[in-house]
Coordinates of C-alpha atoms and ligand atoms in Angstrom, one line a residue:
M1 CA 26.0 16.5 -3.4
A2 CA 25.5 14.9 -6.7
F3 CA 25.6 11.1 -6.4
R4 CA 26.8 9.1 -9.3
E5 CA 26.6 5.5 -10.3
Q6 CA 30.3 5.0 -9.5
D7 CA 29.7 6.2 -5.9
L8 CA 27.7 3.0 -5.3
D9 CA 30.9 0.9 -5.3
A10 CA 32.4 3.0 -2.5
L11 CA 29.1 2.9 -0.6
M12 CA 29.1 -0.9 -0.7
Y13 CA 32.6 -1.3 0.7
E14 CA 31.6 -3.9 3.3
Y15 CA 29.9 -6.3 0.8
P16 CA 31.5 -9.4 -0.5
A17 CA 31.8 -9.2 -4.3
K18 CA 28.8 -11.5 -5.0
V19 CA 26.5 -9.5 -2.7
K20 CA 27.7 -6.2 -4.2
R21 CA 26.9 -7.5 -7.7
N22 CA 23.4 -8.5 -6.6
R23 CA 22.6 -5.3 -4.7
K24 CA 23.8 -3.1 -7.5
K25 CA 21.0 -4.4 -9.7
H26 CA 18.5 -3.1 -7.1
I27 CA 19.8 0.4 -7.0
L28 CA 19.9 3.0 -9.7
V29 CA 20.9 6.6 -10.0
R30 CA 18.3 8.5 -12.0
D31 CA 19.5 9.5 -15.4
T32 CA 16.8 11.2 -17.5
S33 CA 18.9 11.0 -20.6
Q34 CA 18.1 7.3 -20.7
Q35 CA 14.8 6.5 -22.2
K36 CA 14.1 3.6 -19.9
Q37 CA 16.0 2.6 -16.7
E38 CA 15.5 -0.9 -15.3
I39 CA 15.8 -2.1 -11.8
E40 CA 15.7 -5.6 -10.3
A41 CA 12.8 -6.2 -7.9
N42 CA 10.6 -8.8 -6.3
T43 CA 13.5 -11.2 -5.8
R44 CA 14.6 -13.0 -2.7
T45 CA 16.5 -10.9 0.0
I46 CA 20.1 -12.2 0.5
P47 CA 20.2 -14.2 3.7
G48 CA 21.9 -12.3 6.5
I49 CA 20.9 -8.9 5.2
I50 CA 18.6 -7.0 7.5
T51 CA 15.6 -6.2 5.3
N52 CA 12.4 -4.3 6.2
R53 CA 10.2 -6.7 4.3
G54 CA 7.3 -8.7 5.8
C55 CA 6.2 -12.2 5.0
A56 CA 3.3 -13.8 3.0
F57 CA 1.3 -14.3 6.2
A58 CA 1.7 -10.5 7.0
G59 CA 0.5 -9.7 3.5
C60 CA -2.5 -12.0 3.6
K61 CA -3.8 -11.9 7.2
G62 CA -2.3 -8.5 8.2
V63 CA -2.9 -6.5 5.1
V64 CA -5.8 -7.8 3.1
L65 CA -8.0 -9.9 5.4
G66 CA -7.4 -8.1 8.7
P67 CA -9.6 -5.1 7.9
L68 CA -12.7 -7.2 7.2
K69 CA -14.4 -6.3 10.5
D70 CA -17.4 -8.7 10.6
M71 CA -15.1 -11.7 10.2
V72 CA -13.0 -13.4 12.8
H73 CA -9.5 -14.0 11.5
I74 CA -7.9 -17.1 13.0
V75 CA -4.2 -17.4 13.0
H76 CA -3.3 -21.0 13.0
G77 CA 0.2 -21.0 14.4
P78 CA 2.3 -19.9 17.3
V79 CA 1.0 -17.1 19.5
G80 CA 3.7 -14.7 18.3
C81 CA 2.3 -14.6 14.7
G82 CA -1.1 -13.7 16.1
Y83 CA 0.3 -11.2 18.6
Y84 CA 2.5 -9.3 16.2
S85 CA -0.2 -9.0 13.6
W86 CA -2.7 -7.7 16.2
L87 CA -3.6 -4.0 15.7
T88 CA -0.1 -3.0 14.7
R89 CA -1.1 -1.9 11.2
R90 CA -3.6 0.7 12.4
N91 CA -6.3 -0.3 9.8
K92 CA -9.2 1.4 11.6
A93 CA -12.7 0.2 11.6
R94 CA -16.0 1.5 13.1
T95 CA -18.9 -0.6 14.0
D96 CA -21.8 0.0 11.7
E97 CA -25.3 0.3 13.3
G98 CA -26.4 -3.3 14.1
G99 CA -23.2 -4.6 12.5
K100 CA -20.4 -6.7 13.9
N101 CA -16.8 -5.6 14.5
F102 CA -14.1 -8.0 15.7
I103 CA -11.2 -5.9 14.6
E104 CA -9.8 -5.6 18.1
Y105 CA -9.7 -9.4 18.7
C106 CA -6.6 -11.5 18.4
V107 CA -7.6 -15.2 17.8
T108 CA -5.0 -17.9 17.5
T109 CA -4.6 -21.6 18.0
D110 CA -1.4 -20.9 20.0
M111 CA 0.4 -24.0 18.7
Q112 CA 2.6 -25.6 21.2
E113 CA 5.4 -28.1 20.8
S114 CA 3.1 -31.1 21.2
D115 CA 0.9 -29.7 18.4
I116 CA 3.9 -29.5 16.2
V117 CA 4.6 -33.2 17.0
F118 CA 1.1 -34.5 16.8
G119 CA -0.6 -32.0 14.5
G120 CA -2.8 -29.1 15.2
E121 CA -5.9 -29.8 13.1
K122 CA -8.1 -30.9 16.1
K123 CA -7.1 -27.7 17.9
L124 CA -8.1 -25.6 14.9
A125 CA -11.5 -27.3 14.5
Q126 CA -12.2 -26.8 18.2
L127 CA -11.2 -23.1 18.0
I128 CA -13.6 -22.6 15.1
D129 CA -16.4 -24.2 17.1
E130 CA -15.6 -21.8 20.0
V131 CA -15.5 -18.7 17.8
V132 CA -18.9 -19.5 16.2
E133 CA -20.5 -20.1 19.5
T134 CA -19.1 -17.1 21.4
L135 CA -18.6 -14.4 18.7
K136 CA -21.0 -15.4 15.9
P137 CA -19.1 -13.7 13.1
N138 CA -20.5 -13.4 9.6
A139 CA -17.6 -15.4 8.3
I140 CA -14.2 -16.8 9.4
S141 CA -10.8 -16.8 7.9
V142 CA -8.1 -19.2 8.8
S143 CA -4.5 -18.2 7.9
A144 CA -1.6 -20.6 8.0
T145 CA 1.8 -19.8 9.4
C146 CA 5.2 -21.3 8.7
P147 CA 5.1 -24.2 11.2
V148 CA 1.6 -25.2 10.0
G149 CA 2.9 -25.5 6.5
L150 CA 6.0 -27.4 7.6
I151 CA 4.0 -30.1 9.5
G152 CA 1.3 -30.3 6.8
D153 CA -1.9 -29.5 8.7
D154 CA -4.7 -29.5 6.2
I155 CA -6.4 -26.2 7.0
N156 CA -8.5 -26.4 3.9
A157 CA -10.1 -29.7 5.0
V158 CA -10.7 -28.4 8.5
S159 CA -12.3 -25.2 7.2
K160 CA -14.5 -27.0 4.7
A161 CA -15.8 -29.3 7.4
A162 CA -16.4 -26.4 9.8
Q163 CA -18.3 -24.5 7.1
Q164 CA -20.6 -27.5 6.6
K165 CA -21.1 -27.9 10.3
H166 CA -21.8 -24.3 11.1
H167 CA -23.3 -23.0 7.9
I168 CA -21.2 -19.9 7.8
P169 CA -18.3 -19.3 5.3
V170 CA -15.0 -20.5 6.7
L171 CA -12.2 -19.5 4.2
S172 CA -8.8 -20.9 4.5
F173 CA -5.6 -19.2 3.2
S174 CA -2.4 -21.1 2.7
C175 CA -0.2 -18.1 3.4
E176 CA 2.7 -19.6 5.3
G177 CA 5.2 -16.9 5.9
Y178 CA 7.9 -18.5 3.8
R179 CA 5.9 -18.5 0.5
G180 CA 7.2 -16.1 -2.1
V181 CA 9.8 -13.5 -1.3
S182 CA 7.8 -10.9 0.6
Q183 CA 4.3 -9.9 1.8
S184 CA 3.3 -9.4 -1.9
A185 CA 2.7 -13.2 -2.2
G186 CA 0.2 -12.9 0.7
H187 CA -1.7 -10.1 -1.1
H188 CA -2.2 -12.5 -4.0
I189 CA -3.3 -15.4 -1.9
A190 CA -5.8 -13.3 0.1
N191 CA -7.2 -11.4 -2.9
N192 CA -7.6 -14.5 -5.0
G193 CA -9.6 -16.1 -2.2
L194 CA -11.8 -13.0 -1.8
M195 CA -12.3 -12.9 -5.6
E196 CA -13.3 -16.6 -5.7
H197 CA -15.4 -16.9 -2.5
V198 CA -16.7 -13.4 -1.6
I199 CA -17.0 -10.8 -4.3
G200 CA -20.2 -11.4 -6.3
D201 CA -21.6 -13.9 -3.8
S202 CA -25.0 -12.1 -3.7
D203 CA -28.1 -11.9 -5.8
S204 CA -27.8 -8.1 -6.2
E205 CA -27.5 -6.9 -9.7
E206 CA -28.1 -3.2 -9.1
A207 CA -25.7 -0.8 -7.5
P208 CA -27.0 0.7 -4.2
G209 CA -26.9 4.2 -5.6
K210 CA -25.7 6.6 -8.3
Y211 CA -22.1 6.8 -9.5
A212 CA -21.3 3.6 -7.6
I213 CA -17.7 2.9 -7.0
N214 CA -15.4 0.5 -5.1
M215 CA -12.1 1.8 -3.6
L216 CA -9.5 -0.9 -4.2
G217 CA -6.2 -0.9 -2.3
E218 CA -7.3 1.5 0.4
Y219 CA -6.8 0.1 3.9
N220 CA -8.0 3.0 6.1
I221 CA -4.7 3.3 7.9
G222 CA -5.1 6.1 10.5
G223 CA -8.5 6.8 9.0
D224 CA -7.4 7.6 5.4
S225 CA -10.5 6.1 3.8
W226 CA -12.9 8.0 6.1
E227 CA -11.4 11.3 4.7
I228 CA -11.6 10.0 1.1
E229 CA -15.2 8.9 1.8
R230 CA -16.1 12.3 3.2
I231 CA -15.1 14.0 -0.1
L232 CA -16.5 11.4 -2.5
E233 CA -19.9 11.2 -0.7
E234 CA -20.2 14.9 -0.7
I235 CA -19.7 15.0 -4.5
G236 CA -22.4 12.4 -4.9
Y237 CA -20.6 9.0 -5.3
T238 CA -21.9 5.9 -3.7
L239 CA -19.2 3.8 -2.2
V240 CA -20.1 0.2 -2.5
S241 CA -17.1 -1.3 -0.8
V242 CA -13.5 -0.5 0.2
M243 CA -11.2 -3.4 -0.4
T244 CA -10.1 -3.6 2.3
G245 CA -10.4 -0.7 4.8
N246 CA -13.1 -0.4 7.4
S247 CA -14.8 -3.1 5.3
S248 CA -17.0 -6.1 5.8
Y249 CA -17.6 -9.5 4.3
E250 CA -21.2 -8.3 3.6
E251 CA -20.1 -5.2 1.7
L252 CA -17.5 -7.1 -0.3
R253 CA -20.1 -9.5 -1.6
E254 CA -21.8 -6.6 -3.4
A255 CA -18.6 -5.2 -4.9
H256 CA -19.5 -6.5 -8.4
T257 CA -22.4 -4.0 -8.6
A258 CA -20.1 -1.0 -8.8
E259 CA -19.8 0.9 -12.1
L260 CA -16.1 1.9 -11.6
N261 CA -13.2 0.5 -9.5
L262 CA -10.7 3.0 -8.2
V263 CA -7.2 1.7 -7.5
Q264 CA -5.3 3.5 -4.8
C265 CA -2.5 1.0 -4.0
H266 CA -1.4 -0.3 -7.3
R267 CA 0.9 -2.9 -5.8
S268 CA -1.4 -4.9 -3.6
I269 CA -4.4 -5.0 -5.9
N270 CA -3.9 -4.0 -9.5
Y271 CA -4.4 -7.7 -10.6
I272 CA -7.8 -7.8 -8.8
A273 CA -8.9 -4.7 -10.7
E274 CA -8.0 -6.5 -13.9
M275 CA -9.8 -9.7 -12.8
L276 CA -12.9 -7.7 -11.9
E277 CA -12.8 -6.1 -15.2
K278 CA -12.6 -9.4 -17.0
K279 CA -15.3 -11.1 -14.9
Y280 CA -17.8 -8.3 -14.4
G281 CA -16.8 -5.8 -17.0
T282 CA -16.1 -3.0 -14.4
P283 CA -13.5 -0.6 -15.7
W284 CA -10.9 0.7 -13.3
L285 CA -9.1 4.0 -12.8
K286 CA -5.8 4.6 -11.0
V287 CA -6.2 7.3 -8.4
N288 CA -4.0 8.8 -5.7
F289 CA -5.5 10.5 -2.7
I290 CA -2.2 11.3 -1.1
G291 CA -1.4 15.0 -1.6
I292 CA -3.7 17.9 -2.5
E293 CA -2.8 18.0 -6.2
S294 CA -3.1 14.3 -6.6
T295 CA -6.5 14.3 -4.8
V296 CA -7.7 17.1 -7.1
E297 CA -6.4 15.2 -10.2
S298 CA -8.1 12.0 -9.1
L299 CA -11.4 13.7 -8.5
R300 CA -11.3 15.3 -11.9
D301 CA -10.4 12.0 -13.6
M302 CA -13.4 10.4 -11.9
A303 CA -15.7 13.1 -13.1
L304 CA -14.3 12.8 -16.6
Y305 CA -15.0 9.1 -16.5
F306 CA -18.6 9.5 -15.6
D307 CA -18.9 12.5 -17.9
D308 CA -22.0 14.0 -16.4
P309 CA -22.2 17.8 -16.2
A310 CA -23.9 17.8 -12.8
L311 CA -21.2 15.6 -11.3
T312 CA -18.5 17.7 -12.9
Q313 CA -19.9 20.9 -11.5
K314 CA -20.3 19.4 -8.0
T315 CA -16.7 18.1 -8.2
E316 CA -15.4 21.6 -9.1
E317 CA -17.4 23.2 -6.3
V318 CA -16.0 20.8 -3.7
I319 CA -12.5 21.2 -5.0
A320 CA -12.7 25.0 -5.0
R321 CA -14.1 25.1 -1.4
E322 CA -11.5 22.6 -0.1
L323 CA -8.6 24.4 -1.7
A324 CA -9.7 27.8 -0.3
R325 CA -9.8 26.2 3.1
V326 CA -6.6 24.1 3.1
E327 CA -4.1 26.1 1.0
P328 CA -3.6 29.0 3.5
V329 CA -3.0 26.4 6.3
M330 CA -0.5 24.5 4.2
E331 CA 1.3 27.8 3.5
Q332 CA 2.3 28.2 7.2
Y333 CA 3.9 24.7 7.2
K334 CA 5.6 25.3 3.9
K335 CA 7.7 28.0 5.5
I336 CA 9.2 25.4 7.9
C337 CA 9.6 22.6 5.3
N338 CA 10.8 24.5 2.3
D339 CA 14.1 23.4 0.7
K340 CA 14.4 20.3 2.8
T341 CA 15.3 16.8 1.5
A342 CA 13.7 13.5 2.2
F343 CA 14.3 9.7 1.9
C344 CA 11.0 8.0 1.2
F345 CA 11.1 4.3 1.5
V346 CA 7.9 2.4 2.1
G347 CA 6.4 -1.0 1.2
G348 CA 4.8 -1.1 -2.2
S349 CA 3.1 2.2 -3.3
R350 CA 3.6 4.8 -0.6
G351 CA 7.3 5.2 -1.6
H352 CA 6.0 6.9 -4.7
H353 CA 2.6 8.4 -3.5
Y354 CA 4.1 10.4 -0.6
Q355 CA 6.7 12.1 -2.8
K356 CA 4.0 14.3 -4.2
L357 CA 2.9 15.4 -0.7
F358 CA 6.5 16.1 0.3
K359 CA 6.9 18.2 -2.9
E360 CA 3.8 20.3 -2.0
L361 CA 5.6 21.2 1.2
G362 CA 8.8 22.1 -0.7
I363 CA 10.6 18.9 0.3
E364 CA 12.6 17.1 -2.4
T365 CA 12.8 13.3 -2.3
I366 CA 16.4 12.5 -3.1
L367 CA 16.1 8.7 -2.4
A368 CA 13.1 6.5 -2.7
G369 CA 12.2 2.9 -3.0
Y370 CA 9.9 0.1 -2.1
E371 CA 10.3 -2.9 0.1
F372 CA 8.7 -5.4 -2.2
A373 CA 7.2 -3.8 -5.2
H374 CA 7.5 -5.4 -8.6
R375 CA 9.3 -4.0 -11.6
D376 CA 6.2 -2.4 -13.1
D377 CA 5.7 -0.3 -9.9
Y378 CA 9.1 1.2 -10.6
E379 CA 9.2 1.3 -14.4
G380 CA 5.5 1.7 -15.3
R381 CA 2.9 -0.6 -16.6
E382 CA 1.7 -1.1 -20.2
V383 CA -1.8 -2.4 -20.6
I384 CA -3.3 -3.5 -23.9
P385 CA -6.9 -2.3 -24.1
D386 CA -9.6 -5.0 -24.0
I387 CA -12.4 -3.4 -26.0
K388 CA -14.8 -6.3 -26.0
M389 CA -18.2 -5.8 -24.4
D390 CA -19.2 -8.5 -22.0
A391 CA -22.1 -10.8 -22.8
D392 CA -24.8 -8.9 -21.0
N393 CA -23.5 -5.6 -22.3
R394 CA -23.0 -4.4 -18.7
N395 CA -19.7 -2.7 -19.2
I396 CA -19.2 0.6 -20.8
P397 CA -17.1 0.3 -23.9
E398 CA -14.0 2.3 -23.1
I399 CA -10.5 2.9 -24.0
K400 CA -7.6 4.6 -22.4
V401 CA -6.3 7.9 -23.8
E402 CA -3.4 10.2 -23.1
K403 CA -4.2 13.8 -22.1
D404 CA -1.9 16.3 -20.5
E405 CA 0.7 13.6 -20.3
R406 CA -1.4 11.7 -17.8
R407 CA -3.0 8.6 -19.0
F408 CA -6.4 7.4 -18.0
R409 CA -9.5 5.8 -19.3
L410 CA -12.4 7.6 -21.0
K411 CA -15.8 6.6 -22.3
I412 CA -15.6 6.3 -26.0
P413 CA -18.7 5.8 -28.1
P414 CA -18.8 2.2 -29.4
E415 CA -18.8 3.4 -33.1
R416 CA -15.4 5.0 -32.6
M417 CA -13.7 2.1 -30.8
E418 CA -12.2 0.5 -33.9
E419 CA -10.9 3.8 -35.1
L420 CA -9.1 4.6 -31.8
K421 CA -7.9 1.3 -30.5
D422 CA -4.5 1.1 -32.2
K423 CA -3.5 4.7 -31.9
I424 CA -3.1 4.9 -28.2
P425 CA 0.0 4.0 -26.2
L426 CA -1.1 2.7 -22.9
S427 CA 0.1 2.8 -19.4
N428 CA -2.2 2.7 -16.4
Y429 CA 0.6 3.6 -14.0
P430 CA 3.7 5.5 -15.1
G431 CA 5.9 4.1 -12.2
M432 CA 8.2 5.7 -9.7
I433 CA 11.4 6.0 -11.8
P434 CA 10.1 8.5 -14.4
D435 CA 9.1 10.8 -11.5
M436 CA 12.6 10.9 -10.0
K437 CA 15.0 13.7 -10.8
D438 CA 18.6 13.4 -12.2
G439 CA 21.1 12.2 -9.7
H440 CA 18.4 11.0 -7.3
I441 CA 18.4 7.4 -6.1
V442 CA 16.0 4.6 -6.4
V443 CA 16.6 1.6 -4.1
D444 CA 14.7 -1.7 -4.0
D445 CA 14.6 -3.6 -0.7
L446 CA 16.8 -1.0 1.1
N447 CA 18.5 -2.7 4.1
H448 CA 19.9 -1.4 7.3
F449 CA 23.5 -1.2 6.2
E450 CA 22.6 0.8 3.1
T451 CA 20.3 3.0 5.1
E452 CA 23.1 4.1 7.4
E453 CA 25.6 4.6 4.5
F454 CA 23.2 6.6 2.3
I455 CA 22.3 8.8 5.4
R456 CA 26.0 9.4 6.1
I457 CA 26.6 10.5 2.5
L458 CA 23.4 12.3 1.6
K459 CA 22.3 13.6 5.0
P460 CA 18.6 14.0 4.4
D461 CA 16.5 16.3 6.6
I462 CA 13.8 13.7 7.1
F463 CA 13.6 9.9 6.7
A464 CA 10.3 8.4 5.9
S465 CA 10.1 4.6 6.5
G466 CA 8.8 2.1 9.1
I467 CA 9.2 0.9 12.7
K468 CA 12.2 -1.3 11.9
D469 CA 14.6 1.5 11.1
K470 CA 12.9 4.5 12.6
Y471 CA 14.8 4.6 15.9
V472 CA 18.2 3.9 14.4
V473 CA 17.7 6.9 12.2
Q474 CA 16.5 9.2 14.9
K475 CA 19.5 8.3 17.0
M476 CA 21.5 9.7 14.2
G477 CA 19.7 13.0 14.8
I478 CA 17.4 12.8 11.8
P479 CA 13.7 13.2 12.2
S480 CA 11.9 10.1 11.0
K481 CA 8.3 9.8 9.9
Q482 CA 6.7 6.4 9.8
L483 CA 4.6 6.1 6.6
H484 CA 3.2 2.7 7.5
S485 CA 1.6 3.5 10.8
Y486 CA 1.8 7.3 10.5
D487 CA 3.4 7.3 14.0
Y488 CA 0.0 6.8 15.5
S489 CA -1.3 10.0 13.7
G490 CA -3.4 10.4 10.6
P491 CA -5.4 10.5 8.4
Y492 CA -2.9 11.6 5.8
A493 CA -5.0 11.2 2.7
G494 CA -7.2 13.8 1.0
F495 CA -7.4 17.5 2.0
N496 CA -7.6 17.2 5.7
G497 CA -4.9 14.5 5.6
A498 CA -2.5 16.8 3.8
I499 CA -2.8 19.4 6.6
R500 CA -2.2 16.8 9.3
F501 CA 0.8 15.4 7.5
A502 CA 2.2 18.9 7.0
K503 CA 1.8 19.7 10.7
D504 CA 3.4 16.4 11.8
V505 CA 6.4 16.9 9.5
A506 CA 6.8 20.5 10.5
D507 CA 6.6 19.5 14.2
G508 CA 9.3 16.9 13.5
F509 CA 11.6 19.6 12.2
T510 CA 11.0 22.1 14.9
T511 CA 10.8 19.9 18.0
P512 CA 13.5 20.9 20.5
T513 CA 14.3 17.2 21.0
W514 CA 17.1 17.5 18.5
N515 CA 19.0 19.9 20.8
F516 CA 19.2 17.2 23.4
I517 CA 20.4 14.3 21.2
N518 CA 24.0 13.5 21.6
P519 CA 24.8 10.5 19.5
P520 CA 27.6 8.4 20.9
W521 CA 29.9 8.9 18.0
Q522 CA 29.9 12.7 18.6
N523 CA 32.1 12.5 21.7
E524 CA 33.5 9.0 21.8
P525 CA 35.5 7.0 19.4
L526 CA 33.5 4.3 17.6
L527 CA 36.1 1.6 18.2
S528 CA 38.2 1.2 21.3
G529 CA 40.8 -1.4 22.3
T530 CA 44.4 -1.9 23.2
V531 CA 47.3 -2.6 20.8
E532 CA 49.9 -5.0 22.0
E533 CA 53.4 -4.5 20.9
G534 CA 55.7 -7.3 19.7
Ligands
CFN1 S1 -1.3 0.0 3.9 FE1 -0.5 -0.6 1.9 S2 -0.2 0.9 0.4 S3 -1.2 -2.4 0.9 FE2 0.9 -2.5 1.1 S4 1.8 -1.7 -0.7 FE3 2.1 -2.6 3.4 S5 1.2 -2.6 5.3 MO1 3.0 -1.2 5.4 S6 2.2 0.7 4.8 FE4 2.8 -0.3 3.0 FE5 1.7 -0.1 0.7 FE6 -0.3 -1.1 -0.6 FE7 0.7 -0.7 4.2 S7 3.4 1.0 1.2 S8 4.1 -1.9 3.6 S9 1.8 -4.4 2.2 N1 1.3 -1.1 2.4
HCA2 C1 3.8 -5.6 7.5 C2 3.0 -4.5 8.0 C3 3.6 -3.2 7.9 C4 4.8 -3.0 8.9 C5 5.2 -1.6 9.2 C6 6.6 -1.3 9.5 C7 2.6 -2.1 8.3 O1 4.7 -5.5 6.6 O2 3.6 -6.7 8.0 O3 7.5 -2.0 9.2 O4 6.7 -0.2 10.1 O5 2.3 -1.2 7.6 O6 2.0 -2.2 9.4 O7 4.1 -2.9 6.6

C-alpha cells in the first residue's frame, strides 16, 4: 500500500498530542519532488517510550574501546554494566603471534552499596594493581558508569596515579551512561581519548608498506573486517590499523603513518577522519563494504585515489575473479528473495548500508531508520575542501570531485588546485533520505509501539533490527534478521559476506518454522472481560 504523510496521524492514535507532535518530526514519508527533506534526529527519547537505543557507556566501552584486544577494559560500576557489555557485540579478535588478547575477559569493580556510600576510588586503584600483576596488558582503559558519575569518583586521578605507579598507559573515560542522548556521545568520548593519547604515540614516520591505509569505523562484527582484509591485502594494500576491530593499542599508535583513511561507519567516526586529516594531513574516503556493488565501487574509488596503473589492474583482476565466483551463488538465493519487502532499522549506519545488499537480492526496503544517527547521516553531509598542504608537505594536495553522481576525493596536481576549488559542490556522504523511494518511510529512533503499528499496516516480509525487538516481531510471524550481531552468523561484509547474508535471509524465508507459529491473536480475542449491567 502507498503510505502518505496523513496516515501518520492514524498510526499514532495512542499518543498524547505533545508526544505525537514530537514523534512526527522524527518520521518522514519520502517525497522525491521535494529537493531536500529534513528530519529531527539526535534528540532525547521521550521518557516512557521503549527505545532501542544504548547509552554513552555502551558507545564508549562497548563499541569503540572494547575491540582493542591487548588492553584490559575496566568497567568501574555495578557488575551488570560489565556483564551486559561482555561479548554481546560479537566484535571478534584473534590473538596475534606473541601478542596479547583479553577480549574474552570481563573486568569490573563490581560496586556495592557500601562503595556508593563511601566511594569506590580505592577499589578501582586496587583492581588496576591486580590487573597489571595478573594480566600484564599493554594498556588499560577505565570506563565510568552512571553511579560512578553520580557519586563523583575521580577516575581520572586514580588512572593517572596508576599510570605513574605501573608505567603503562591507564586511560580514563568519563562515559557515564546518562551523558548525551544515546551511544553516540560515547563514541565521541572514546575516539577523542584515542586521538589524544594513542594515535601517533610512536616514533614511526614511515608506513609499514605500500598503499598504507587505516580502516576507520569497522568493528569486525562476526568477522567482517577479516573478509575486507582478505580482499584488500590480495590487491596489495597494507592495513596499518582497523579502528577498532580486531585491533590493538600497539597498532593504533601507528595509525598516523597511513596514506589514506577509509571510513566505513560514517556515524561513529567521521569526525576522527576529519581530525586525522587536520592533524596528520591524511585524506579520507567514504567506503561501504556491505553488498557486492558497494564493495566493487569502494575498491575502484580506492584505486582511483592512488592512481597507480599496477594497483588499478590488480583491483580489476580481483573484482572480476570474485564476481565470477559469487554472482552465480547469489542467483540461487535471489530466486527465493525476489520481490520481497524489508524494514531496515539499525543503529547509526547499517540502516542505510544494508539496503544495498537487500536490493541486490531483490528485496525493497520500505521503511528504514537509525537509532541514534545525526541529521547529516539522514540528509547528507557537505564538506568544504581544505586545500592547504601541511607544514612538512606530507599530505597529498587533493580535492573532492563529482563523477557518475558519486562524490569522492581525487588527487589533483597542485597547480590546478586554485582553478578547481570553487567549482565543486561537495558532500562526502549523500545520506539515507536521497536513496529512499517515493512513499517509503524514514523513522528516527523507532520505538516498540511504532514498530508494531508499522508492521500491522505495511506487513514487511522481513524485519532487520536488533535483539530488543527481534522476538516480538517473530512472534508476529515475520522473519527477523539481527543486523547488530548478525544472529551469531557472519561475516556479512565483502564478497563472501554477501553470500552468507543471502543464505541466512533465504533460510529465514524458507524455514518451516513459520508453519508452526500460531500467534495468540489468531484464535483468541485480544481483550477479554465481563460487562456488568446496570
Ligand atoms: S558495529 Fe557499528 S556500524 S559503530 Fe555503531 S553506528 Fe552500534 S553496536 Mo549495534 S550494530 Fe550498530 Fe552502527 Fe557504526 Fe554496531 S549500526 S548500533 S554504535 N553500530
Ligand atoms: C549497544 C550495542 C548493540 C546492541 C545490539 C542490539 C550491538 O547498543 O550497546 O540491540 O541488538 O550492536 O551489540 O548496538
